Coordinates of C-alpha atoms in Angstrom, one line a residue:
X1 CA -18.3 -31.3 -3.3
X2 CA -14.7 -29.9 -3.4
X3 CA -14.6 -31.5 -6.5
X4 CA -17.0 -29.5 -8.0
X5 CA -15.8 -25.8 -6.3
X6 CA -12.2 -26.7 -7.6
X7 CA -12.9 -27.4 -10.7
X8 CA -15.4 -24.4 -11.2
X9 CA -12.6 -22.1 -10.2
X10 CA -10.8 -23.6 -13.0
X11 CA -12.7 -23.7 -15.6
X12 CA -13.9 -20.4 -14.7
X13 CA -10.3 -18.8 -14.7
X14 CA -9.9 -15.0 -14.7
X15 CA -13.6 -14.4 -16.1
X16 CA -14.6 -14.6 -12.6
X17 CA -16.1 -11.7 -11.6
X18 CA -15.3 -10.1 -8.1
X19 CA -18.6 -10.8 -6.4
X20 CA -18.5 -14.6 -7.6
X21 CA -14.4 -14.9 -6.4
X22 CA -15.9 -13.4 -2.7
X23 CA -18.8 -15.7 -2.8
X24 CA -16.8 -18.7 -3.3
X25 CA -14.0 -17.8 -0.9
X26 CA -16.9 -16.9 1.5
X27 CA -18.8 -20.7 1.2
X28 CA -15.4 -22.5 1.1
X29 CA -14.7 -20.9 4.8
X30 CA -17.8 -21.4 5.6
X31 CA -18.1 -25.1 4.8
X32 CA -14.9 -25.8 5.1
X33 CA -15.7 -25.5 9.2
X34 CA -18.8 -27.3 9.3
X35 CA -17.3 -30.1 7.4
X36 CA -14.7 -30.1 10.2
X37 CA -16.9 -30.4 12.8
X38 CA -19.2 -32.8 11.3
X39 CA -16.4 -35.4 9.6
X40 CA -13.0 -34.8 12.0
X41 CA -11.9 -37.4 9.9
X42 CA -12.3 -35.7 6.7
X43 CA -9.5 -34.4 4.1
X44 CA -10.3 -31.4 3.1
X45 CA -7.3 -30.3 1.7
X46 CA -8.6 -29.8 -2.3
X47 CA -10.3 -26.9 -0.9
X48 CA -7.0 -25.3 0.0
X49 CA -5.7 -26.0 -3.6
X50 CA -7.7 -22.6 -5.2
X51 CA -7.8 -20.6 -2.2
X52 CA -4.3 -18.5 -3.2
X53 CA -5.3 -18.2 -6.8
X54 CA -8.9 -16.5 -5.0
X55 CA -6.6 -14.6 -2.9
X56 CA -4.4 -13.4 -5.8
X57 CA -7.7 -12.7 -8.0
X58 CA -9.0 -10.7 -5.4
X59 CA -5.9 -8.9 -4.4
X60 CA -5.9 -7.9 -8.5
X61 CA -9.4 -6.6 -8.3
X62 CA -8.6 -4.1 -5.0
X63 CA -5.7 -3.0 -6.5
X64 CA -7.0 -2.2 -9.9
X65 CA -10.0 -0.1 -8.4
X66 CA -6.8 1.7 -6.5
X67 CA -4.8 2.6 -8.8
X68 CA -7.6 3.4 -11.0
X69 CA -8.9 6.2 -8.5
X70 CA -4.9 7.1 -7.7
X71 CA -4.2 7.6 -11.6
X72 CA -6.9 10.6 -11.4
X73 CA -7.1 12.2 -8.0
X74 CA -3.7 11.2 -6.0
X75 CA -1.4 12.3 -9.2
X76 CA 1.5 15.1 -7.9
X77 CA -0.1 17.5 -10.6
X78 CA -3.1 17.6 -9.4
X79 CA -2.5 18.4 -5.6
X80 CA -3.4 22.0 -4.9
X81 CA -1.2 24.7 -3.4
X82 CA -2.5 23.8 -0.1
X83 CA -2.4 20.1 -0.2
X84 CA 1.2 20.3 -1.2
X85 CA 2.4 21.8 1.9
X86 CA 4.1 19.5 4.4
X87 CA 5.6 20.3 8.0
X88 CA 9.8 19.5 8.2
X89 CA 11.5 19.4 11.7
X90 CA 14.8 19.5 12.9
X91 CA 18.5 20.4 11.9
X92 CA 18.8 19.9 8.9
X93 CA 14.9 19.9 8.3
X94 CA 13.7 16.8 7.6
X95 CA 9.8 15.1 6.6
X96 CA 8.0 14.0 10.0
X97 CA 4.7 13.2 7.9
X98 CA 3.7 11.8 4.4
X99 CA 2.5 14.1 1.6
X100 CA -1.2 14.0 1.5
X101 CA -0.9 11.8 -2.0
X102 CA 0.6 9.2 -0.1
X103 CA -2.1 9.2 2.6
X104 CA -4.8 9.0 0.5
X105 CA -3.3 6.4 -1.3
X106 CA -3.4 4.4 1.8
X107 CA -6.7 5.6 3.0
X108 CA -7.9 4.4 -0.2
X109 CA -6.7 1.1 0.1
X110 CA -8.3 0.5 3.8
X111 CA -11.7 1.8 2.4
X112 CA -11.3 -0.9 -0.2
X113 CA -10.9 -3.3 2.2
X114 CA -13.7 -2.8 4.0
X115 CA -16.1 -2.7 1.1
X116 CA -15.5 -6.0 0.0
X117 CA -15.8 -7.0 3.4
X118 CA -13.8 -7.7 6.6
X119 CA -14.5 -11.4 6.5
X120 CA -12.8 -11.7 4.0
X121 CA -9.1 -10.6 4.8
X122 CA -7.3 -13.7 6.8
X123 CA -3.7 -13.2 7.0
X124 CA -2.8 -14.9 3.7
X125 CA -5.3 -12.6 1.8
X126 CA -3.9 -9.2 3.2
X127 CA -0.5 -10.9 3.0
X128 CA -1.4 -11.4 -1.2
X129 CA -3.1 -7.9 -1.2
X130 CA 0.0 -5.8 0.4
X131 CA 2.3 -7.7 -2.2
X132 CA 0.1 -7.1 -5.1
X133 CA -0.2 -3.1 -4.1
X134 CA 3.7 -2.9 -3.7
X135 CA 3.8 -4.5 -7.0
X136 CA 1.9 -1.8 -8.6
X137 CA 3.1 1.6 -7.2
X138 CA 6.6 0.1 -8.9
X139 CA 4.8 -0.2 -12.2
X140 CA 2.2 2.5 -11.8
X141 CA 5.9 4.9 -11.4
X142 CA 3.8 6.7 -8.2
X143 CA 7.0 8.1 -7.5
X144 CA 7.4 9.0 -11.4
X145 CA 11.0 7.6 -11.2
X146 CA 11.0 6.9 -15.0
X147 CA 10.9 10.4 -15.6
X148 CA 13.6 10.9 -13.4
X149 CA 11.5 12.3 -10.4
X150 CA 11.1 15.4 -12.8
X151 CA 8.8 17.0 -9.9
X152 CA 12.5 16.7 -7.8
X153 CA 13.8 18.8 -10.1
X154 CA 12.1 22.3 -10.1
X155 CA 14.1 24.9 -8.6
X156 CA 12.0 25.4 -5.2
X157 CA 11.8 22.0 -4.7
X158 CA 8.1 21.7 -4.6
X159 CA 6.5 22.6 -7.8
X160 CA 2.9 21.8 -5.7
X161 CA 3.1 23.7 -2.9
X162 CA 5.2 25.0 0.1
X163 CA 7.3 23.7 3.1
X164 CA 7.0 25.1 6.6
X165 CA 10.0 24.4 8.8
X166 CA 9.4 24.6 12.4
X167 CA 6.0 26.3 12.0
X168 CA 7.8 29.4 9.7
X169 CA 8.3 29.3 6.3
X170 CA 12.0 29.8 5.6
X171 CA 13.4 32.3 3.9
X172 CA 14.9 30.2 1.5
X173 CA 13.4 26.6 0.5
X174 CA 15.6 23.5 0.4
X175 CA 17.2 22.7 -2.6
X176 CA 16.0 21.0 -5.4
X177 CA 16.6 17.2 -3.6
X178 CA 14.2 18.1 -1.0
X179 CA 11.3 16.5 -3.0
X180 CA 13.1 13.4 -3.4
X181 CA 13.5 13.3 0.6
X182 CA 9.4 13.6 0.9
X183 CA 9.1 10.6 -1.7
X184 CA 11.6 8.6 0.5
X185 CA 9.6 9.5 3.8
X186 CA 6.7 8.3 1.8
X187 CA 7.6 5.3 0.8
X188 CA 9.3 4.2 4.0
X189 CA 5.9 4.8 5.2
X190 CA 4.1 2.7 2.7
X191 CA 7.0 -0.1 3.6
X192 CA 5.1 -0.2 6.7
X193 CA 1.8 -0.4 5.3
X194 CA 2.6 -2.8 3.1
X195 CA 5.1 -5.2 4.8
X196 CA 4.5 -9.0 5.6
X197 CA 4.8 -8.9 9.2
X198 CA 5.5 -5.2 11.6
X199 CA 9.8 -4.7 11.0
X200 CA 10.1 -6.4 7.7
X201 CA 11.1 -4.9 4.2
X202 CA 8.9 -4.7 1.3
X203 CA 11.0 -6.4 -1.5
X204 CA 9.3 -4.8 -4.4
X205 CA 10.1 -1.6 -2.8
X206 CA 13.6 -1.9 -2.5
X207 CA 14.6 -0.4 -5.8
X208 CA 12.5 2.6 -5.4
X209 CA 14.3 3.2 -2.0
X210 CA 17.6 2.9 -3.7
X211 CA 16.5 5.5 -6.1
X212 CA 15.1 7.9 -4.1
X213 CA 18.3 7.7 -1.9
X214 CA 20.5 8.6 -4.6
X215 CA 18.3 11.3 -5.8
X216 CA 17.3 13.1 -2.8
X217 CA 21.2 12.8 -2.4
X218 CA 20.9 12.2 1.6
X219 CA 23.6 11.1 3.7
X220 CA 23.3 8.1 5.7
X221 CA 22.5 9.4 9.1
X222 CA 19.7 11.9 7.4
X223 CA 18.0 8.6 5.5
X224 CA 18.2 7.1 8.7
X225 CA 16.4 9.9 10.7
X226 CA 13.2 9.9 7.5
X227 CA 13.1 6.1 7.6
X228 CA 12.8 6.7 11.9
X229 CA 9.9 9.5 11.7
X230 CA 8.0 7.4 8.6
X231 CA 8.0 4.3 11.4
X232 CA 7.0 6.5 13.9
X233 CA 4.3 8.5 12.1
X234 CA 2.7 5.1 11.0
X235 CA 2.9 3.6 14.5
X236 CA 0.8 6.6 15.5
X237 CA -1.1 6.3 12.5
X238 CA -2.1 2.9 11.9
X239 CA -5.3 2.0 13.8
X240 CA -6.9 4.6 11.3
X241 CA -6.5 1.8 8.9
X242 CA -7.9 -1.6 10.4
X243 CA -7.8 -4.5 8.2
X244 CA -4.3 -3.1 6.6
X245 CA -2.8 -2.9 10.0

């Protein structure tokens, strides 16, 4: 019997089609238990052989329906005028909440999730899922680093939209960095979406923080007050998205 569902994942290889990869990681769990119960005795361990390449197919098929949908509605140039405009606090102001690209992006991800199906996501398939998503926003560019953050460099600022500063709109916007400062809010709160276990570091984002840090050219204490509010905002913000949290 495992045999037989080892070697048709094989054989099978990447043709697998999404339904067929949840099928099979749906009878393996489910077998898996009532073999348990009915031979204690029993080594089932050739079952566990396939389950991380199932993982890592599926965590492929999520995030290529993401990015897919990201590519065409979350892009910087197509946010409106409205959906551009973000709320800064404090002295010097500073992000307290991600842009609404960077939501939805996230949003996104939990909706996936739950359409496959929430029996699905043990910890080593989330674990696979939140690797393979940090993955790709590095070589989707979200932050369009390879252009050299070009949308940092407009003269406002914000090419997009506004920023409201203590519930006014200054009289004169921040300087052309302050862009950079909302992409490293927003990917200090995707580290927290997406890292292994609450307090760790994504490793695959570790570059784009670097980046972001020199561009947005914030000093230490400043980066350290963003990273702060984007821990905070997605401790307040994180039952909204279930099987990610």
């Amino acid at each position: 019997f495992q045999l037989s569902i080892v070697n048709t994942v094989n054989e099978t290889g990447n043709e697998f089609r999404p339904q067929q990869i949840h099928w099979t990681l749906r009878v393996i769990r489910e077998t898996s238990q009532r073999l348990h119960q009915a031979f204690p005795e029993a080594d089932l361990n050739k079952l566990d052989t396939v389950v991380p390449s199932l993982h890592s197919r599926l965590a492929l098929d999520v995030a290529a329906g993401l990015f897919a949908v990201s590519g065409s509605k979350f892009s910087q140039h197509h946010l409106s005028q409205k959906e551009g405009s973000h709320l800064w606090e404090g002295t010097p102001p500073l992000p307290v909440q991600p842009s609404p690209r960077t939501f939805k992006l996230v949003h996104k991800l939990s909706e996936a999730m739950a359409n496959v199906g929430a029996d699905l996501w043990t910890y080593a398939a989330v674990s696979a899922l939140k690797k393979t998503v940090s993955q790709r926003i590095v070589e989707q560019d979200f932050f369009d680093l390879d252009a050299g953050n070009l949308h940092a460099k407009n003269t406002d600022g914000f090419s997009n939209g506004t920023i409201t500063v203590n519930g006014h709109n200054p009289s004169s916007r921040p300087s052309a960095p302050s862009a950079a400062i909302q992409d490293l809010f927003d990917v200090f709160y995707l580290n927290c979406a997406l890292a292994p276990k609450q307090g760790d570091d994504v490793v695959q984002l570790a570059g784009i923080i670097d980046k972001l840090n020199t561009l947005s050219d914030c000093e230490e204490s400043h980066a350290k007050v963003v990273r702060r509010r984007a821990k905070d905002y997605w401790a307040r913000t994180n039952l909204l998205f279930g099987l990610l949290a």
